[in-house]
Structure formats: structure tokens, C-alpha cells
Coordinates of C-alpha atoms and ligand atoms in Angstrom, one line a residue:
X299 CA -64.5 77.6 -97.0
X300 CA -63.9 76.2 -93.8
X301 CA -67.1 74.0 -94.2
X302 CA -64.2 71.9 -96.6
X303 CA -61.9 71.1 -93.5
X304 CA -62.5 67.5 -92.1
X305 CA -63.2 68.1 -88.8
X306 CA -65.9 67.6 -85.7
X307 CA -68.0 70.1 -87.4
X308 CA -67.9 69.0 -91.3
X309 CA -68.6 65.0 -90.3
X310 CA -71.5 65.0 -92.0
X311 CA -70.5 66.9 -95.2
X312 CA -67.7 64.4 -94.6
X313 CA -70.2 61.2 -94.9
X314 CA -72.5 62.9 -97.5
X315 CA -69.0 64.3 -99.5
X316 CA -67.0 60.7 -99.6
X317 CA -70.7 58.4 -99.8
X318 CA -71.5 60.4 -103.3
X319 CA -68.2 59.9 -104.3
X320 CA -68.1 55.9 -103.7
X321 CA -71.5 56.1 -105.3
X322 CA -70.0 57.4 -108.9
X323 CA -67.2 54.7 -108.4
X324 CA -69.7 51.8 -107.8
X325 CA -72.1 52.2 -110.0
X326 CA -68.9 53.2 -112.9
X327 CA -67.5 49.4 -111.9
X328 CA -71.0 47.7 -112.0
X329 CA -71.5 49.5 -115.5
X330 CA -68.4 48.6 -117.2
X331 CA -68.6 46.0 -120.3
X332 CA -65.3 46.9 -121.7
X333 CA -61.7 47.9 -120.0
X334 CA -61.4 51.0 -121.8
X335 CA -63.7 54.0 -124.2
X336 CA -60.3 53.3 -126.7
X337 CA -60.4 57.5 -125.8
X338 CA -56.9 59.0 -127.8
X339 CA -54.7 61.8 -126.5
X340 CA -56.4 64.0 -129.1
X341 CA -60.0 63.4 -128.1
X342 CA -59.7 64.0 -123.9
X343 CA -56.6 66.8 -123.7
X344 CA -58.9 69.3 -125.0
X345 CA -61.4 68.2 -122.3
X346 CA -59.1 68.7 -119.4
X347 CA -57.3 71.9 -121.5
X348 CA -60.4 73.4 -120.9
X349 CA -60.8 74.0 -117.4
X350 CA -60.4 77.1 -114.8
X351 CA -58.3 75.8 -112.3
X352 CA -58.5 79.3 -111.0
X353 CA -62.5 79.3 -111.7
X354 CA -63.7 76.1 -108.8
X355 CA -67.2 75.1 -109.2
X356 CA -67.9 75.0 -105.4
X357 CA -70.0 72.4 -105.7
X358 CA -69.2 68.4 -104.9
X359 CA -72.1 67.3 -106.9
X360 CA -71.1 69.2 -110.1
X361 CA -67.1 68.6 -109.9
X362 CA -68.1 64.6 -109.9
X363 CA -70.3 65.1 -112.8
X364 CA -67.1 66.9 -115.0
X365 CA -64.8 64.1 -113.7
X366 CA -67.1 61.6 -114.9
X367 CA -65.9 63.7 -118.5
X368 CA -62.7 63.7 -117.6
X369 CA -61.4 60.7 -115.7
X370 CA -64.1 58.2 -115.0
X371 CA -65.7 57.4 -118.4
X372 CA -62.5 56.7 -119.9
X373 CA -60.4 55.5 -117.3
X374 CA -58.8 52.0 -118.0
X375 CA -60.1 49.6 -115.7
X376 CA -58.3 46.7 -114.4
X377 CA -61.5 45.2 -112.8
X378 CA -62.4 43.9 -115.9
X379 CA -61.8 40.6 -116.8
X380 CA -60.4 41.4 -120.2
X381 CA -57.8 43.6 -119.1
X382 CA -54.7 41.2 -119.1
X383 CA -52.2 44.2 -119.9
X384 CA -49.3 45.1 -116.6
X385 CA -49.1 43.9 -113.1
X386 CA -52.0 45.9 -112.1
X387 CA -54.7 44.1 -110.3
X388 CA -57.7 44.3 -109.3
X389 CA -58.5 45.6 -105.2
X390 CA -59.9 44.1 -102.8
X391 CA -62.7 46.3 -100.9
X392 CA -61.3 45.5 -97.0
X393 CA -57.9 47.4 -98.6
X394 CA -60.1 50.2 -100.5
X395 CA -61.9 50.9 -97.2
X396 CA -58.3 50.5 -95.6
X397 CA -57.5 53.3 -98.1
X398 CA -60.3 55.6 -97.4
X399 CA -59.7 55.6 -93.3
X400 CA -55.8 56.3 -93.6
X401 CA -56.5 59.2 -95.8
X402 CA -59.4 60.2 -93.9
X403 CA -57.0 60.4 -90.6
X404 CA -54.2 61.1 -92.8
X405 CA -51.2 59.4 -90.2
X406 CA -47.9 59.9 -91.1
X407 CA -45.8 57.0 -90.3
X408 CA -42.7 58.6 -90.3
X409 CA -42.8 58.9 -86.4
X410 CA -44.7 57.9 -83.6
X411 CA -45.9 61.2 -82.1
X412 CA -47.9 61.3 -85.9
X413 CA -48.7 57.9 -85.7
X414 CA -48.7 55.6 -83.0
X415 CA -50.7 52.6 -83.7
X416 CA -50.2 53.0 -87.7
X417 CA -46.5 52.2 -86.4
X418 CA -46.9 49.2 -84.8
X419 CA -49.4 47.9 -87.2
X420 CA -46.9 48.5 -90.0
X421 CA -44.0 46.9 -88.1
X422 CA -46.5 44.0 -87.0
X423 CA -47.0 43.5 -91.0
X424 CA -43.0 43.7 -91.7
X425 CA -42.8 40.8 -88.9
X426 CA -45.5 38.7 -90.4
X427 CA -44.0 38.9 -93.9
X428 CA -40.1 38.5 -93.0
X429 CA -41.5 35.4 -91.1
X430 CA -43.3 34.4 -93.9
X431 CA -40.0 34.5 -95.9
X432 CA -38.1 33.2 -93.2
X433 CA -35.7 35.2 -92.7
X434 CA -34.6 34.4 -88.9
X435 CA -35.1 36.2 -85.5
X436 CA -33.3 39.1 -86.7
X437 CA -35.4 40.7 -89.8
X438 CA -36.7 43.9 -90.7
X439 CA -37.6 46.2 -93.1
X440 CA -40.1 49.3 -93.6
X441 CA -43.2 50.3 -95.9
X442 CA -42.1 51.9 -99.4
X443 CA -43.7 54.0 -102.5
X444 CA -43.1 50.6 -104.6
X445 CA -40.3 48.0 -106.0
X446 CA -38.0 50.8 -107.7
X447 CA -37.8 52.8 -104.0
X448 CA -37.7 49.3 -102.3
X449 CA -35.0 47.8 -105.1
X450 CA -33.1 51.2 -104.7
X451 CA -33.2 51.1 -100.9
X452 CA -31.7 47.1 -100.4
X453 CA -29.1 48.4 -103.1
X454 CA -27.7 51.5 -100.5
X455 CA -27.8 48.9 -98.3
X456 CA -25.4 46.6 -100.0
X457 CA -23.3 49.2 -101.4
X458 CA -22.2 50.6 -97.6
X459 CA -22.0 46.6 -96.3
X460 CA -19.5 46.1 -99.6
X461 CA -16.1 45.3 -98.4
X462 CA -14.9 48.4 -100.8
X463 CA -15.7 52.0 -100.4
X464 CA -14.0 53.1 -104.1
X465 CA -17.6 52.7 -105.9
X466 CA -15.7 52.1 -109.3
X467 CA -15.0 48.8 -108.1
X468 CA -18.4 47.6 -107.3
X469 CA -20.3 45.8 -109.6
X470 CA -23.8 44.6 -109.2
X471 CA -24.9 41.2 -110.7
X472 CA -28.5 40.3 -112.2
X473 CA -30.5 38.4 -114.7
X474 CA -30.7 40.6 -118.3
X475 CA -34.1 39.9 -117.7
X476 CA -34.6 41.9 -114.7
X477 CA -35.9 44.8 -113.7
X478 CA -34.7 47.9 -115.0
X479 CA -35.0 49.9 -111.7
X480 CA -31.6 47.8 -110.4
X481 CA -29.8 49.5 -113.4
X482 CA -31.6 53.0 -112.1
X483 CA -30.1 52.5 -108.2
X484 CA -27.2 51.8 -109.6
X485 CA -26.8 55.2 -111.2
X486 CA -28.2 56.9 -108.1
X487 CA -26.0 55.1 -106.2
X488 CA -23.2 56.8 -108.0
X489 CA -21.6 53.5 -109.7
X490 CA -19.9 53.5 -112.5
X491 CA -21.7 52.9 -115.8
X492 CA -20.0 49.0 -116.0
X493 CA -21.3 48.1 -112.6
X494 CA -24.2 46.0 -113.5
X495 CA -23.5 43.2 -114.8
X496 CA -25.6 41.6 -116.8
X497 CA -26.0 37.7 -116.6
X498 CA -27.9 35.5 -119.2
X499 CA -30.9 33.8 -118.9
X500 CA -31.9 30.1 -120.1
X501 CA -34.5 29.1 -122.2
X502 CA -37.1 29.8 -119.5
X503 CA -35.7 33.3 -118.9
X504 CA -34.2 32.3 -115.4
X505 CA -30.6 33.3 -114.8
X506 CA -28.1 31.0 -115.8
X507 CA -26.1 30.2 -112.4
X508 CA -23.2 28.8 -114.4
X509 CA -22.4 32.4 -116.2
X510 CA -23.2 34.0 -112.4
X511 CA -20.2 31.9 -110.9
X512 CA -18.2 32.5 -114.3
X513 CA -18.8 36.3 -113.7
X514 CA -18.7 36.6 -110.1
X515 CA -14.8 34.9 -110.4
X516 CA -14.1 37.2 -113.1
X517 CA -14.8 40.0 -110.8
X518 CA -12.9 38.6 -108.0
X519 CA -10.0 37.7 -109.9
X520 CA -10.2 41.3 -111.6
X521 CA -9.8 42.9 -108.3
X522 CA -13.5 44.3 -108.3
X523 CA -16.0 43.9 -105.5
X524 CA -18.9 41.9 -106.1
X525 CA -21.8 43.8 -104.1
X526 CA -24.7 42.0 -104.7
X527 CA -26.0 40.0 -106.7
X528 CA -30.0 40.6 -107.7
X529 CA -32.5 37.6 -108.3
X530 CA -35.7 38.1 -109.1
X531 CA -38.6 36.1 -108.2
X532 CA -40.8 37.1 -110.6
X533 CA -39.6 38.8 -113.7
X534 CA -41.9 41.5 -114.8
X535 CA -41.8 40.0 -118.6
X536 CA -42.6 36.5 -118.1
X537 CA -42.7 35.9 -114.3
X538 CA -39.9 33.4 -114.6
X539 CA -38.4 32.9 -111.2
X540 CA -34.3 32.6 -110.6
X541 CA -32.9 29.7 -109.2
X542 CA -32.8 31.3 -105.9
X543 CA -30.8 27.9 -103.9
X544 CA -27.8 27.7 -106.1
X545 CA -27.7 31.7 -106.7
X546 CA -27.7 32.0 -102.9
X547 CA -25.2 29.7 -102.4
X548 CA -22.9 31.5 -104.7
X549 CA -23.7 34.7 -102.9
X550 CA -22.7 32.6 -99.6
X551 CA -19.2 31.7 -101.6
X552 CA -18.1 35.3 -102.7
X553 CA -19.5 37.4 -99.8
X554 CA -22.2 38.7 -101.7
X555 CA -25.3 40.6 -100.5
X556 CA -28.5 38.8 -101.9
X557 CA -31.3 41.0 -102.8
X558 CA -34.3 38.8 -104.2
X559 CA -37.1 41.1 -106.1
X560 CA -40.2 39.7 -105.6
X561 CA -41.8 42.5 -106.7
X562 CA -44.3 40.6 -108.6
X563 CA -43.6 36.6 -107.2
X564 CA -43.7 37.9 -103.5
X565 CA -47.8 36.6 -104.0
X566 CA -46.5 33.2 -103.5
X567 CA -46.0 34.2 -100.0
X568 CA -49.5 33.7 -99.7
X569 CA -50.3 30.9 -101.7
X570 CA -51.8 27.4 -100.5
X571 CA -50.4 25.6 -103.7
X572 CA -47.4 26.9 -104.7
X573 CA -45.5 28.5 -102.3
X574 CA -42.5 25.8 -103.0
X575 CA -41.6 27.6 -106.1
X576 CA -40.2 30.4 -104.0
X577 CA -38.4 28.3 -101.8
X578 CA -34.5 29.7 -101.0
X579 CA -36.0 33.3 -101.2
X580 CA -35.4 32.8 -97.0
X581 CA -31.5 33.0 -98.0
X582 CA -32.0 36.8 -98.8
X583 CA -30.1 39.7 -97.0
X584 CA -32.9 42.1 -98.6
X585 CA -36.3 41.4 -100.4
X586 CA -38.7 43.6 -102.3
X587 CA -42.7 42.5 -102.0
X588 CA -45.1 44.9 -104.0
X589 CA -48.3 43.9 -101.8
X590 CA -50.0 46.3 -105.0
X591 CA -49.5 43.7 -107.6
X592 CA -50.1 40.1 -105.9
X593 CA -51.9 40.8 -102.7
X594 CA -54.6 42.6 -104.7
X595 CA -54.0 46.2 -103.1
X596 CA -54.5 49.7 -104.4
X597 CA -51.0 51.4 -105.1
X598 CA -49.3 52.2 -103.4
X599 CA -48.2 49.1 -101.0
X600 CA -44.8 47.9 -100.9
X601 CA -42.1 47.3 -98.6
X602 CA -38.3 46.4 -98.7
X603 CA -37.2 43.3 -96.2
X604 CA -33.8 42.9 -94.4
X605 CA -32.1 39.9 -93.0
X606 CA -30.4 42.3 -90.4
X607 CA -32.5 44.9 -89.0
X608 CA -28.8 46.3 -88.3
X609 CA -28.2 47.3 -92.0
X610 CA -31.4 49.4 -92.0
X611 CA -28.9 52.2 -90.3
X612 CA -27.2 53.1 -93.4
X613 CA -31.0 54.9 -94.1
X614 CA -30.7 56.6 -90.9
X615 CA -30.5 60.4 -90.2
X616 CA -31.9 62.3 -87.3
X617 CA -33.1 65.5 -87.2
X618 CA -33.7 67.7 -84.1
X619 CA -37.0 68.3 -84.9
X620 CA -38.5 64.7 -85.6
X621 CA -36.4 62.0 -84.6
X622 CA -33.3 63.0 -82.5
X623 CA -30.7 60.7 -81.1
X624 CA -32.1 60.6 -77.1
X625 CA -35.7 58.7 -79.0
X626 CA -33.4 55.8 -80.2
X627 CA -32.1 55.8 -76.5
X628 CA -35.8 56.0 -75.1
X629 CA -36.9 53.3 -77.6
X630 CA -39.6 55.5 -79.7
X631 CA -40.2 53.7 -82.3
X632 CA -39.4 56.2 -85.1
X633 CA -40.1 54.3 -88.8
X634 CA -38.3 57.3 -90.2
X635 CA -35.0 55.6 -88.9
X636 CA -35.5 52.8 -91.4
X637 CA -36.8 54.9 -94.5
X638 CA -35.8 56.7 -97.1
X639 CA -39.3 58.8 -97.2
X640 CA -40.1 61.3 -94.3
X641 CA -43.6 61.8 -94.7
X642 CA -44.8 59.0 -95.5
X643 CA -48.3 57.3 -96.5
X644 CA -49.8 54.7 -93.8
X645 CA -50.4 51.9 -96.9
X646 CA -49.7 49.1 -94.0
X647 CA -53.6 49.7 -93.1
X648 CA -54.8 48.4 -96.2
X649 CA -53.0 45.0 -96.0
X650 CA -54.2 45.0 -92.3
X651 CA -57.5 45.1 -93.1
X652 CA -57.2 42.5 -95.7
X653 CA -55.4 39.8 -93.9
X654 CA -58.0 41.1 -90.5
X655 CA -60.7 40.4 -93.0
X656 CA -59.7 37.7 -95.6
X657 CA -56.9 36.2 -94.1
X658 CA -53.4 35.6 -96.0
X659 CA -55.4 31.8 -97.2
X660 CA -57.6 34.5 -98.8
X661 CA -55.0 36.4 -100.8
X662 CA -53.4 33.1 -101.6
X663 CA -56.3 31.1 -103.1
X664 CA -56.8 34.4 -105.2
X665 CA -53.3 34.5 -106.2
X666 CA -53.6 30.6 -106.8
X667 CA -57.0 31.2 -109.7
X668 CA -54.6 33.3 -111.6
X669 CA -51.3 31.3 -111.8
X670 CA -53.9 28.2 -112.5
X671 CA -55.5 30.4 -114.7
X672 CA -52.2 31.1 -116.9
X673 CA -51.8 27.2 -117.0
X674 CA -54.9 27.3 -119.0
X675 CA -53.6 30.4 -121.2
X676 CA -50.8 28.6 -122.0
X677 CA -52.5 25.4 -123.5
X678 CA -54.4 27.3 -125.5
X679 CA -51.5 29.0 -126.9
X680 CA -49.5 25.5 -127.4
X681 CA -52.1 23.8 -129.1
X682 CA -53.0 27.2 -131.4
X683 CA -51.1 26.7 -134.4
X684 CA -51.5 30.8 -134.7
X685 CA -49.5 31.4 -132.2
X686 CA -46.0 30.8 -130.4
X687 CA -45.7 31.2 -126.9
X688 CA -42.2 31.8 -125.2
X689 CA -42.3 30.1 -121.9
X690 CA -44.5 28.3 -119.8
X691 CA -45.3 30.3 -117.0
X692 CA -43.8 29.7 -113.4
X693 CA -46.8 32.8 -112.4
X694 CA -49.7 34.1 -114.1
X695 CA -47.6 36.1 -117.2
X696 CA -47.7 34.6 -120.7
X697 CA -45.6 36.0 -123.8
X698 CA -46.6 35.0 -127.3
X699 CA -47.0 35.9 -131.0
X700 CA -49.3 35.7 -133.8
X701 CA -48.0 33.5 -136.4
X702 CA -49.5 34.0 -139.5
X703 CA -49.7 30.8 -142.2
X704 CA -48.8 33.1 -145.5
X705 CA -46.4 35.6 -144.5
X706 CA -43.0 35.1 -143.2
X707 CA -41.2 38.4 -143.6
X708 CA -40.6 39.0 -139.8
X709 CA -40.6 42.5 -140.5
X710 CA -44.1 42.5 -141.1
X711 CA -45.0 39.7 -138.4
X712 CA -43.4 42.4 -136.1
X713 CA -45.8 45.0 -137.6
X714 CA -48.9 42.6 -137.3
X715 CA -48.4 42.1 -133.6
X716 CA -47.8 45.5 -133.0
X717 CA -50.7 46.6 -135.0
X718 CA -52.9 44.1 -132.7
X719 CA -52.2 45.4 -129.8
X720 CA -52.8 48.8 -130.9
X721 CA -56.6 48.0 -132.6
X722 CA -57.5 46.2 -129.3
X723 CA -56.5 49.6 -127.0
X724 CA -58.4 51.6 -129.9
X725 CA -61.1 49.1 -129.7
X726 CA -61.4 48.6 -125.4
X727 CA -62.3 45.0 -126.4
X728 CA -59.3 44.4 -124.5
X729 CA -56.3 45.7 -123.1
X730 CA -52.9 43.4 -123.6
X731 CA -49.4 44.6 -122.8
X732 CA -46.4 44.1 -125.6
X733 CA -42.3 43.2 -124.9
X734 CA -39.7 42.1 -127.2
X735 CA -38.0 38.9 -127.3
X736 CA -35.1 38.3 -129.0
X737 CA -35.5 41.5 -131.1
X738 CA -38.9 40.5 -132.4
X739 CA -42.4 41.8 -131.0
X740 CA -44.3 39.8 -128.9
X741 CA -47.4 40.4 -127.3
X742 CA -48.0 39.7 -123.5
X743 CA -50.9 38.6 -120.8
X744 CA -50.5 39.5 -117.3
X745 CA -53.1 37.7 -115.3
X746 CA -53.8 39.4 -112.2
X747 CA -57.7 39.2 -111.9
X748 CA -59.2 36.4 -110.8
X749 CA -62.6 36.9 -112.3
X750 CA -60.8 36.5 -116.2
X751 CA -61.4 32.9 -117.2
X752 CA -60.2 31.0 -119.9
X753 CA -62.6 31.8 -122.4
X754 CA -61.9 35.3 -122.2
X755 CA -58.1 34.9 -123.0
X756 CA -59.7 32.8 -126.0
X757 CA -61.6 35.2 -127.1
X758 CA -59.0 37.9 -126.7
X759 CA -56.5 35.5 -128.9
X760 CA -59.6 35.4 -131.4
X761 CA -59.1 38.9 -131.4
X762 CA -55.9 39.3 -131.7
X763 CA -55.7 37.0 -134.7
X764 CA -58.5 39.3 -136.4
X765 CA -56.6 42.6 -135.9
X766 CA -53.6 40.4 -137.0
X767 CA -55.3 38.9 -140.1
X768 CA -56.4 42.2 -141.0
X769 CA -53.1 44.2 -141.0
X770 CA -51.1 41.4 -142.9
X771 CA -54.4 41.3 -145.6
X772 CA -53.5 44.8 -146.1
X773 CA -50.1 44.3 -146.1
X774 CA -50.5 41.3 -148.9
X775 CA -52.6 43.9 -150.6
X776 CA -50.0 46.2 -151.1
X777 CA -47.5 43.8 -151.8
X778 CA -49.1 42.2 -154.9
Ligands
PLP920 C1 -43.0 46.1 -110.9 C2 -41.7 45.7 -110.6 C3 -40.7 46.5 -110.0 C4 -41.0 48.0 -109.8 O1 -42.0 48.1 -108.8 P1 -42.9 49.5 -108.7 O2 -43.9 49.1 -107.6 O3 -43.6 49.6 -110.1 O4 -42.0 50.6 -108.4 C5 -39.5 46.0 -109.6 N1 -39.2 44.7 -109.9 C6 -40.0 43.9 -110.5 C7 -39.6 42.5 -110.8 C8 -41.3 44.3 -110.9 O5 -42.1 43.5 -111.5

């Protein structure tokens, strides 16, 4: 067994192990015509039910071919250009060979006796993206799992800055279009079930500013504590992007902390054309950036941001054992200090090799294809007398409906939609993603790959209509 253990003897099995393994991948992503098999539950639980975990096959060769039964051949794969479903994108290779190394050393970046160079490449890439924010000589911040950990995180943060420590009197402002991870913290955070406020959004699902300032002297004049107020630059649902000037100002006017999630808009950081549309995200006191949904990097790779590298000590606890009191003194640089992980994944490698190797003009022009790419999407959809198309896209994310000519019950135009989607997943034509919008279900593209063109989101609306047509022909069938 000890032929398994990665070490000076087993380099070689090592090589041989990982090279047959990235053999299966490539020649599964170079084979691919469709996103997904359109596998159900039924059909591959019994597969997996099936096998002896207590009964290992000791052999690499044959464990790859049962995963190819068991993961790869139905796996949904978002390297295809017709799968336009979540913010998942597709990788680029200098991060996958970023991925393979840290796992293969397997740093932790909690301190620096497990890390040491991991840590200052990771605080390097925190530097290069506060300054890419702006967010003065003084910024911060630390590697996360993702936006919910990094959301959660800026929201500790903001709760022990609040000028209040009686948590019934906090309350937490953000778009009702936001994500549902600030409502989460907030729970964890032991608020009370009031504290988020919800604010409305306009017609183009960006908060309304005037109902923030109404709110945010409703709490002030109520005696409550506003504690933060979150934006977000880049909603998940239509990657509509908050008036970030005028909502920082109004932070600036009530003492308010301002987190900006740019989970999904934090891309823009990158981009050569339209980096303006994220301009006032340098007012922040926090920011989220999943590098895993516009920077084109495997998951996980995320980190929060601070204003005030100061703040990051409400995360801080030392331990004896890993990073006691005297290291701060003897300026160790312990990541630890900042986090709320201990052991902790060294994801900042991947992002290194990708700017090393492409260069941030590289992630941008990608980044660029797709927003340009939904500008296309969305003429389609406006001059498409099948469909209506909520708003026009500030990203790469459009939301629409199938109109049909004959039917207007909007019961059943519901139903048609929602039966669309579901044919296309059964089918692994396609794979699109579904929200609702004012009660009624719409259907939704999420461009992240810049390999989909414009004729596959037309033919993907072609098929949509079909599945559409098909449902309602029924449902006209039954109704006469
Ligand atoms: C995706 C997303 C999150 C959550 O991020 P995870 O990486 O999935 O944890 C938070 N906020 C926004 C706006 C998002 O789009």
C-alpha cells in the first residue's frame, strides 16, 4: 500500500497515475457533442448503489474505467457551448495545471511554516485585486471556499464595527434581488429575523436608491442601527449591477459599512471594455470576487476584500499550537489571522498561473466575448415575437419566456416554460437554468463560455420553442 503514498519513491506511479487520469479527461472533453447523457436519478443511483466501498479494485486502470460509468459519461459539462445554465464556466488549463500542483504538494495556507511561498503568492493576488478595485494603501482581505463564506465573512465584519452591540437592533440592507447567502449570514450572525431589509429594485432589477435612503432614515429615526448595506455588482438572476456611486454615498451619510458582492460582476475587474460599469465599487469597506465564475477558474477560488486590513481582526483567534500571539509580534505572516477556515486550500495558485500565463488582458478579453456575446442574445430575443426578455443585460445573463401566439392562460405559459427546460436537460441538447419573475416562470441563459456563439443561443431558442409548442399542443389537446 505504501506504493500509493506520493513520495520520492512513487514519482513515477505518480506521473504514470495522474497522466492516465488527464488522458480520460481529455479525450471525454474532445468527445463531447452534447452538455449532458440527459442521465435521471433513477437510471445512475443504482450504478453507484452498487459498489463495495469495502471491496477496492487495486487497480488505477480499472477504477477509471468504472468512473467513466459512474461520473464521466454523464457528467454535465460546462465546456460545451450549449450549456448556458449557472455561473459555472469553463477553465482555463494554466489554472487546471495550477490545480493539479497545489494538490499535488497539498500547502495549507493557513500558516506559513505549511506554506511559505503559497502565502505570499496569495497575499500578492489579494494586493493585485484590492488595487484593481481601488481600494487605497490600506486594503486586505484573504482566499475563501466561495461568495456565501466570503459574503458571510464582510458581514461579521460589519456587525462587530456597528456602533451597537444589542444585535436586535441591527439591520442589514440589500436589493430583493440579491443573493440569498446575505439573508443566510445574517441568521448565523445571530440577527434577528427583521434584520434584512429588503429594498426594491427598478425595472432593470438594480436597487432603487430612493427606497435605500427612505429605509435607511426609517431605521435611524426608529432607533435601529443600520449595519450595512449590501450592493451587488452582479446579481445572480440577471447580472444587473446596483448603482454603486449614489448607494455609497448614502452609506457615507448614515455610517454604514458597504459590502459590494461581485460575486459574479467582479470579471469586470479584468475587462478592457467595460470596466466603467463597475465604477464606485472602490467606495467599498468589503468586496466579494468569485475568481470561479468570471476569471474562468475551477471551484473553488474566491476571496473577500477589506478597505481596512484592521477589521480583518474580528476573524482573529490564536491558538498555541499554530499561530500564537509572539508570531504577530515576529511578523509571521500567518493567513489564519484573517480567515475564517484553518486548513485551508492554496486556490491563489491557480489564478497565479493564469494571470503568470495569460495575463489579466487575457481573462478580460474572455470575459468581454461573453458580455458581447449576451448583447447578441438579447437582440435575438427582442426581435423574437416568441419570446419576452426581462432586461437587457448589464453582463452576460439573459432572462426570458416563451410566448405562445394561442394560449394565454399564464398558468399554462408557466407550465410550457417549465416543461422546456425540463425536455432540454432530458434531451442534453442543452442545458438552460430557470428563475421566476414577478411570480411567473421564466427561463434563463448564463453566458460564461466564450466558445458559445450566437447561433447556438438560436438554436437553443429554436428549441425551446419546440419543447414549448409541444407541451401547449398537448395542453390544447386536452382542452378541446
Ligand atoms: C454565486 C453568488 C454568490 C455565492 O457564491 P458561491 O461561490 O456560490 O458560494 C454570492 N453572491 C452572488 C451575487 C453570486 O452570484
Amino acid at each position: 500500500m505504501r506504493s500509493h503514498l506520493l513520495n520520492d519513491l512513487t514519482a513515477e506511479h505518480y506521473r504514470r497515475s495522474v497522466t492516465e487520469g488527464v488522458e480520460r479527461v481529455a479525450a471525454k472533453l474532445a468527445a463531447t457533442d452534447r452538455p449532458f447523457t440527459g442521465i435521471t436519478v433513477d437510471a445512475l443511483a443504482p450504478r453507484i448503489d452498487r459498489i463495495d466501498l469495502d471491496r477496492p479494485l487495486h487497480d488505477t486502470t480499472a477504477v477509471l474505467d468504472e468512473l467513466e460509468e459512474v461520473y464521466l459519461r454523464d457528467a454535465v459539462y460546462f465546456h460545451h457551448p450549449r450549456y448556458v445554465a449557472h455561473l459555472n464556466c469553463p477553465v482555463v488549463i494554466p489554472a487546471v495545471l495550477g490545480e493539479a500542483m497545489l494538490s499535488a504538494v497539498n500547502s495549507s495556507l493557513d500558516t506559513w511554516d505549511q506554506s511559505a511561498g503559497g502565502t505570499l503568492i496569495e497575499r500578492k493576488l489579494i494586493d493585485w485585486t484590492a488595487a484593481r478595485v481601488g481600494l487605497g494603501p490600506a486594503a486586505d482581505g484573504v482566499f475563501t471556499s466561495g461568495g456565501t463564506q466570503s459574503n458571510l465573512q464582510a458581514l461579521l465584519l460589519a456587525r462587530e464595527e456597528a456602533k451597537t452591540s444589542d444585535l436586535a437592533k441591527l439591520r442589514v440592507f440589500t436589493s430583493e434581488v440579491s443573493h440569498f447567502s446575505v439573508r443566510k449570514s445574517a441568521k448565523l450572525l445571530g440577527l434577528g429575523p427583521d434584520a434584512v431589509v429588503s429594498i426594491p429594485a427598478d425595472h432593470d432589477k438594480r436597487m432603487r436608491t430612493v427606497a435605500l435612503a427612505h429605509e435607511l432614515e426609517r431605521c435611524r429615526r426608529g432607533g435601529l442601527v443600520p449595519m450595512a448595506v449590501v450592493a451587488t455588482a452582479g446579481t445572480t438572476d440577471f447580472g444587473s449591477i446596483d448603482p454603486l456611486p449614489e448607494t455609497a454615498e448614502l452609506c457615507a451619510q448614515y455610517g454604514t459599512w458597504l459590502h459590494v458582492d461581485a460575486a459574479y460582476g467582479c470579471g469586470l475587474l479584468a475587462s478592457l471594455k467595460y470596466r466603467d460599469r463597475i465604477d464606485g465599487i472602490e467606495h467599498a469597506d468589503s468586496v466579494t470576487v468569485d475568481y470561479h465564475k468570471s476569471f474562468f477558474q475551477p471551484v473553488s477560488s474566491s476571496a473577500v476584500l477589506v478597505r481596512d486590513t484592521a477589521t480583518l481582526r474580528h476573524a482573529t483567534y490564536h491558538a498555541e499550537y499554530l499561530n500564537p500571539r509572539r508570531m504577530v509580534r515576529e511578523r509571521i505572516p500567518n493567513q489564519v489571522d484573517k480567515s475564517l477556515q484553518t486548513t485551508r486550500r492554496f486556490d491563489a495558485l491557480k489564478l497565479w498561473m493564469t494571470l503568470r500565463v495569460m495575463g489579466a488582458d487575457g481573462v478580460g478579453e474572455l470575459f468581454d466575448q461573453v458580455c458581447d456575446l449576451a448583447r447578441e442574445g438579447w437582440r435575438l430575443l427582442v426581435t423574437d415575437p416568441r419570446f419576452d426578455v426581462v432586461v437587457e443585460p448589464a453582463l452576460s445573463t439573459l432572462v426570458f419566456r416563451y410566448i405562445p401566439a394561442a394560449v394565454t392562460d399564464p398558468v399554462e405559459i408557466d407550465r410550457a416554460n417549465l416543461h422546456a427546460r425540463k425536455a432540454l436537460f432530458a434531451s442534453g441538447d442543452a442545458v438552460v437554468a430557470g428563475t421566476k419573475v414577478g411570480g411567473r416562470h421564466y427561463l434563463k441563459f448564463t453566458l460564461l463560455n466564450p466558445e458559445t456563439r450566437a447561433a447556438d443561443l438560436a438554436a437553443v431558442l429554436d428549441l425551446i420553442a419546440g419543447h414549448a409548442e409541444q407541451y401547449l399542443g398537448e395542453f390544447l389537446d386536452r382542452a378541446s
